[in-house]
Short mmCIF file of C-alpha atoms in Angstrom, two decimals:
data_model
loop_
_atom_site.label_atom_id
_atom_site.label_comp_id
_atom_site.label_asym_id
_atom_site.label_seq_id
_atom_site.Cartn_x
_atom_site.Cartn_y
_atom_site.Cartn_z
CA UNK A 1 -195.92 -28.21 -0.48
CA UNK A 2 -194.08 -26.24 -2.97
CA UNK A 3 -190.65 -25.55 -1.57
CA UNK A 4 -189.25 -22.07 -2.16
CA UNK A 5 -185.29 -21.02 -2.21
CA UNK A 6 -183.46 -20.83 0.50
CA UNK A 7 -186.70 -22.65 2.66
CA UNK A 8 -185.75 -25.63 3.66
CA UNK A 9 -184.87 -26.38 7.46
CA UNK A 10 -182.81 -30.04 7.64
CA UNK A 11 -181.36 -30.50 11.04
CA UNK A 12 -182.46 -27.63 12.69
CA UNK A 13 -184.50 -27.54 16.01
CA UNK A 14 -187.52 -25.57 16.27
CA UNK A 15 -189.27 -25.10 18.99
CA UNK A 16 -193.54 -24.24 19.16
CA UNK A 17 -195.93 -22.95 22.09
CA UNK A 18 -199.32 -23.40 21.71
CA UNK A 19 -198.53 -26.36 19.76
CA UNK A 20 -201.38 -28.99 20.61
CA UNK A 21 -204.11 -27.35 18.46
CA UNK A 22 -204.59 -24.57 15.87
CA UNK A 23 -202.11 -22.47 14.48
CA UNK A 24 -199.69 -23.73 16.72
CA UNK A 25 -200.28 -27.31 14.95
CA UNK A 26 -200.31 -25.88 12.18
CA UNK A 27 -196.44 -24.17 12.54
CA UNK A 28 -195.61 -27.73 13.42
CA UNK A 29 -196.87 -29.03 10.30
CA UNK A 30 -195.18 -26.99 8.24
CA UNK A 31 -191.71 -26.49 9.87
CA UNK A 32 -191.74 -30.40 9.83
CA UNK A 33 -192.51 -30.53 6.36
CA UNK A 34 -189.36 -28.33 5.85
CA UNK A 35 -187.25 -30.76 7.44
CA UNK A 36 -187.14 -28.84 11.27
CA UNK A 37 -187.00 -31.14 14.45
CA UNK A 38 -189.80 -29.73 16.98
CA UNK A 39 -190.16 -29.16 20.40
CA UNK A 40 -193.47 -29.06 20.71
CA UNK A 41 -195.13 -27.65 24.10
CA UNK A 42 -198.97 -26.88 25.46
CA UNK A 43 -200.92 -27.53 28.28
CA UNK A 44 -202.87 -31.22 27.17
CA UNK A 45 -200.57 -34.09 27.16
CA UNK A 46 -202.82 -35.98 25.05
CA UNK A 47 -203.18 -33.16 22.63
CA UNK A 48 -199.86 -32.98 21.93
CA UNK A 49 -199.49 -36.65 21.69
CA UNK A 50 -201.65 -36.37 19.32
CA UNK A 51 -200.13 -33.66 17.36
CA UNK A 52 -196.92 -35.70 17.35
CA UNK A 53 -197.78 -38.62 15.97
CA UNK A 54 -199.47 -37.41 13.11
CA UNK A 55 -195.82 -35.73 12.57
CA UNK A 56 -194.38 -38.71 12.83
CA UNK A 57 -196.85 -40.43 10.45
CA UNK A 58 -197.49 -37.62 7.96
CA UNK A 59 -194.14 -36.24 7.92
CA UNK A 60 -191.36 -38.42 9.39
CA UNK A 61 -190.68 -35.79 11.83
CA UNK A 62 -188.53 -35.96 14.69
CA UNK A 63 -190.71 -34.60 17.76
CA UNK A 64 -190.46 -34.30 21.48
CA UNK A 65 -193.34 -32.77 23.33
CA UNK A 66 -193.26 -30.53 26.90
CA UNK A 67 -196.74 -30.19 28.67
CA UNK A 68 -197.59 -28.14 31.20
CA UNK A 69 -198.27 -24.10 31.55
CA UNK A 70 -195.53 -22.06 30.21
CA UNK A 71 -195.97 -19.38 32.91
CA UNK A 72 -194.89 -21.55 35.67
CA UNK A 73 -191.36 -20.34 36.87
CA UNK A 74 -189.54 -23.83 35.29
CA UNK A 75 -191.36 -23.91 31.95
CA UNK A 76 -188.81 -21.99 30.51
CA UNK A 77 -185.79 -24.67 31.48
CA UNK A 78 -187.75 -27.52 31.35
CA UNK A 79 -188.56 -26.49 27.34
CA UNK A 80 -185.20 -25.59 26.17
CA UNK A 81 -183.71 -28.36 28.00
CA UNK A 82 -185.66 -30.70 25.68
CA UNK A 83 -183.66 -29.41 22.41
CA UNK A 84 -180.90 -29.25 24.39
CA UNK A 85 -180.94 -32.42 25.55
CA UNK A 86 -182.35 -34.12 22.94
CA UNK A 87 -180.39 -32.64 20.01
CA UNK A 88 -177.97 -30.57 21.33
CA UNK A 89 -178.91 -27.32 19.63
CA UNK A 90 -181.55 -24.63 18.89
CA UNK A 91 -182.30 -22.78 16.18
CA UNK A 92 -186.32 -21.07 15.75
CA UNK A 93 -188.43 -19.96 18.35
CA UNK A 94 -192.03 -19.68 17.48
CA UNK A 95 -194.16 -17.70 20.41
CA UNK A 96 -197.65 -19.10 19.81
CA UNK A 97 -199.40 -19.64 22.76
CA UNK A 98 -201.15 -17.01 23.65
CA UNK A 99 -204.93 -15.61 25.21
CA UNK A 100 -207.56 -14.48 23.21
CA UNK A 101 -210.22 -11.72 23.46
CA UNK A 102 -212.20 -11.72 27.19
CA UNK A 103 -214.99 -9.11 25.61
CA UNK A 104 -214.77 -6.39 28.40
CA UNK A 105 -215.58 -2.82 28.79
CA UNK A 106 -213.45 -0.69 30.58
CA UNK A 107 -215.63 -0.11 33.53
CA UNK A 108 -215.97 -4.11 33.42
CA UNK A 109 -211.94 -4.75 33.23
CA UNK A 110 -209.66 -4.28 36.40
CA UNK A 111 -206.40 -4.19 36.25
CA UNK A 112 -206.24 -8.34 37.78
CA UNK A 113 -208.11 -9.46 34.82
CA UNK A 114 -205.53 -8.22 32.33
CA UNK A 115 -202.38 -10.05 34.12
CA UNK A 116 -203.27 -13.25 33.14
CA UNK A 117 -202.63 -11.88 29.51
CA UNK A 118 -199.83 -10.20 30.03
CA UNK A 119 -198.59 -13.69 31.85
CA UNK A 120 -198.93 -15.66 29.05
CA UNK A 121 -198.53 -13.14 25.99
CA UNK A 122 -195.78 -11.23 27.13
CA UNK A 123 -193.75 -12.62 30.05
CA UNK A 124 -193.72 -16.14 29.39
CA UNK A 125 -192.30 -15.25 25.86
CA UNK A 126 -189.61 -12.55 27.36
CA UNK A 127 -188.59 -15.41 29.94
CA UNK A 128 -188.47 -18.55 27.11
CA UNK A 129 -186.30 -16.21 24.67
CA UNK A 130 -183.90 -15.18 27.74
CA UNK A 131 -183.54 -18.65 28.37
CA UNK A 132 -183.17 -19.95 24.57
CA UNK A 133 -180.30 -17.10 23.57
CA UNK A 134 -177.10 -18.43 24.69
CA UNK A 135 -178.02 -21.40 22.87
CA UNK A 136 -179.52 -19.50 19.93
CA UNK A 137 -176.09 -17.74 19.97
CA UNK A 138 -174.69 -20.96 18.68
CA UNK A 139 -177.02 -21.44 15.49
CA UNK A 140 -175.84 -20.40 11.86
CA UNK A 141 -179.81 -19.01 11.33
CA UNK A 142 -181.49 -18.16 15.02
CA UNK A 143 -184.72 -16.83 14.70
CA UNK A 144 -187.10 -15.77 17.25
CA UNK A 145 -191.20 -15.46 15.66
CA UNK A 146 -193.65 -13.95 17.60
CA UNK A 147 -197.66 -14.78 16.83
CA UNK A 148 -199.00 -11.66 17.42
CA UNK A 149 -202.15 -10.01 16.04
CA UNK A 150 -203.50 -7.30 13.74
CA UNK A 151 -205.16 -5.84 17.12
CA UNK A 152 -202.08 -4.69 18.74
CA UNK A 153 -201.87 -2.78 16.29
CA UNK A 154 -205.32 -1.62 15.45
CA UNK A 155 -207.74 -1.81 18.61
CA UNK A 156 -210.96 -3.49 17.99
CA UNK A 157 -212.53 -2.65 20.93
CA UNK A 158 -213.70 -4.32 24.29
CA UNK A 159 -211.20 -7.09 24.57
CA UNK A 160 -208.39 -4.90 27.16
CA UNK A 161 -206.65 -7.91 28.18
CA UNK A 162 -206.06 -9.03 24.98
CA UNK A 163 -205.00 -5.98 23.04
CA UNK A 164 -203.13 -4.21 25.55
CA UNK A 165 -200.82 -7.56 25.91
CA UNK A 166 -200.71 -8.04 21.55
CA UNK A 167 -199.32 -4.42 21.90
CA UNK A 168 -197.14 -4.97 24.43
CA UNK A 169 -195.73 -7.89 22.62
CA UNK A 170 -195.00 -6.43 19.94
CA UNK A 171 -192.73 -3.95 21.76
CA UNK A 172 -191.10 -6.75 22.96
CA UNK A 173 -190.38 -8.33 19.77
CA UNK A 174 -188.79 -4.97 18.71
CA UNK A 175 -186.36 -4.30 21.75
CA UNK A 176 -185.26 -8.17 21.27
CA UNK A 177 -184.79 -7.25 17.52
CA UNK A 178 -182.64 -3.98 18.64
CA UNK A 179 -180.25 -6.03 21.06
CA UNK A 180 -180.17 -9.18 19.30
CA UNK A 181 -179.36 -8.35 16.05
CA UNK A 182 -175.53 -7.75 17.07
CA UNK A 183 -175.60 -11.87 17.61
CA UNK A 184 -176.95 -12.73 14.43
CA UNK A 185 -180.71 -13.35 15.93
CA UNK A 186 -183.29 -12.34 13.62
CA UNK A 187 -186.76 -11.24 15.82
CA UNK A 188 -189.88 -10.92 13.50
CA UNK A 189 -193.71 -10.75 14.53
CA UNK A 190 -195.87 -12.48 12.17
CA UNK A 191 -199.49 -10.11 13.02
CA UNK A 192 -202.99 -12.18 11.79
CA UNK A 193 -206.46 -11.33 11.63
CA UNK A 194 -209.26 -13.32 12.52
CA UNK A 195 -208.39 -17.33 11.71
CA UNK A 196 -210.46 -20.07 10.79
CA UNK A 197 -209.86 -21.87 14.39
CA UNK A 198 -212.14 -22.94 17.81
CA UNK A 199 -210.99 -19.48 19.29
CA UNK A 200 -213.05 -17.65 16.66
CA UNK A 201 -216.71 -18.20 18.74
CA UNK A 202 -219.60 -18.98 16.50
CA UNK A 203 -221.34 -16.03 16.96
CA UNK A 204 -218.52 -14.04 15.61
CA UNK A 205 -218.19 -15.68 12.49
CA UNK A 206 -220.00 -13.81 10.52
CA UNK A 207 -219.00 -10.74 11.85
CA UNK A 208 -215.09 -11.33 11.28
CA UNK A 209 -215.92 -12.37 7.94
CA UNK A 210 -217.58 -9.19 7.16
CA UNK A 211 -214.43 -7.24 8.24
CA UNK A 212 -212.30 -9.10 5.48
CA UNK A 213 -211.59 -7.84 2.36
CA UNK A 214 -210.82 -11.15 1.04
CA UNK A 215 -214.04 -12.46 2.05
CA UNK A 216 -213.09 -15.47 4.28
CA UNK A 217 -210.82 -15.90 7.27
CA UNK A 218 -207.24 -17.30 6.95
CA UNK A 219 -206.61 -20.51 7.01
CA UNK A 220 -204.18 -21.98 9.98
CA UNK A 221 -201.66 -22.74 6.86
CA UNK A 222 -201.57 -19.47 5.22
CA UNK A 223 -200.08 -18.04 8.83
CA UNK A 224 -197.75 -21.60 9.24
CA UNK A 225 -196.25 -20.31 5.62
CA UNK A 226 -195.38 -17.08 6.95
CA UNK A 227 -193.78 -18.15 9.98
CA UNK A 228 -191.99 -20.91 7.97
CA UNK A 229 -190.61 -17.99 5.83
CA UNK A 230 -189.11 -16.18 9.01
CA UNK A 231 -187.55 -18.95 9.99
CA UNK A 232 -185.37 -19.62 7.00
CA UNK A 233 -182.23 -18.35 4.93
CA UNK A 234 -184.94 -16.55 2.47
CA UNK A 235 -185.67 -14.04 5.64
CA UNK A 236 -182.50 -13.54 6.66
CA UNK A 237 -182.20 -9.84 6.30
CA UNK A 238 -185.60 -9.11 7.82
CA UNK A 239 -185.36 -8.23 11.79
CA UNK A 240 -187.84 -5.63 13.88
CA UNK A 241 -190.59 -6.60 11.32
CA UNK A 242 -194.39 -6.88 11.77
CA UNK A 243 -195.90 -8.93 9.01
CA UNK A 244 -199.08 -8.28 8.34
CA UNK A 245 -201.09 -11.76 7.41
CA UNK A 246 -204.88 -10.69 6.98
CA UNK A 247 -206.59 -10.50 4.17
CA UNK A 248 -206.55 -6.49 3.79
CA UNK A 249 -208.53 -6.26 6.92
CA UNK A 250 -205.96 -3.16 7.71
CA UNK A 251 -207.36 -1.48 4.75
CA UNK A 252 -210.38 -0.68 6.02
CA UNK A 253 -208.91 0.23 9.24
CA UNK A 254 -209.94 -3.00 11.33
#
């Protein structure tokens, strides 16, 4: 990996949702390959086992993983204690995990079927970035990333749950931005189209790829790059910022 000014991350501790899998893996990958220590977290044990130790083997990294469901009222605690703990500081917060699309009309969608969204793309985030700031207080570069999507900010359509939380997150990201920035913490949403994981079903494909400009979907990477970019010294006079990673998809109004 080529290794831009101002990009490298020795010694700092990064923590990752949605880590086991993905684009979460992905992040991983690349903040490790920048020099970050990880926190990785996700609901499969085994997948994030697995996850670390090809960190450990591919990159020398220096990883700790925290399973379990990061809605639950002591995932916050239990996840910064583990940088905490283990090395006594914390310095990038990447929001990753996350729902995808549940495919639902309105007159299909109640009101219960979009909480578990907003649980886990909104709340869970708002209550792991209350928890991380006193500590994030302390770092020389604190960033907070946000994985949002394209479709909070263009609606695509029968997925309520979904878009209405990807919004809502990204209003989030900007009233962290507004009150943060006095400490020195830098809030940024990275916003994707569709990309080349499981989520994407395989009936879709073809349909996502059509709405591309580019012609394909993005690779995990290309997103890991961006968010590697927010989180170091190059990006540090970039706060309340939606970047747009998607092929030109926006273009065309998608």
């Amino acid at each position: 990996m080529n290794t831009l000014p101002g990009s490298r991350l020795d010694g700092r501790v990064a923590i990752v949702t949605g880590a086991a899998r993905g684009m979460g893996a992905a992040h991983a990958h690349t903040l490790a390959a920048q020099g970050a220590r990880l926190v990785l977290t996700d609901l499969d044990q085994g997948e994030l086992d697995a996850v670390a130790k090809e960190l450990r083997e591919d990159r020398h990294a220096e990883v700790v993983t925290v399973a379990g469901d990061i809605t639950e009222p002591q995932a916050s605690a239990r996840i910064i204690d583990a940088a905490i703990t283990t090395w006594g500081r914390l310095d990038v917060l990447v929001h990753n995990a996350g729902l995808m699309h549940n495919f639902t009309t309105l007159a299909d969608t109640t009101s219960d079927q979009l909480q578990p969204y907003l649980n886990v793309n909104v709340l869970a985030p708002f209550d792991i970035t209350r928890a991380a700031v006193p500590h994030l207080r302390r770092s020389d570069a604190p960033r907070v990333i946000f994985i949002s999507s394209q479709w909070g900010q263009v609606p695509d359509g029968h997925s309520y749950g979904y878009m209405v939380s990807k919004a809502a997150q990204l209003g989030l990201m900007k009233a962290l931005a507004q009150e943060l920035v006095t400490d020195g913490i830098l809030v940024n949403a990275i916003a994707p189209g569709a990309v080349h994981t499981r989520m994407i079903p395989d009936h879709y494909y073809e349909a996502e790829v059509a709405a591309v400009p580019l012609g394909r979907l993005a690779e995990p990477s290309e997103i890991a790059s961006a968010v590697a970019f927010l989180a170091s010294d190059g990006a540090g006079f970039i706060t309340g910022q939606t970047i747009p990673v998607n092929g030109g998809a926006l273009l065309v109004g998608i």
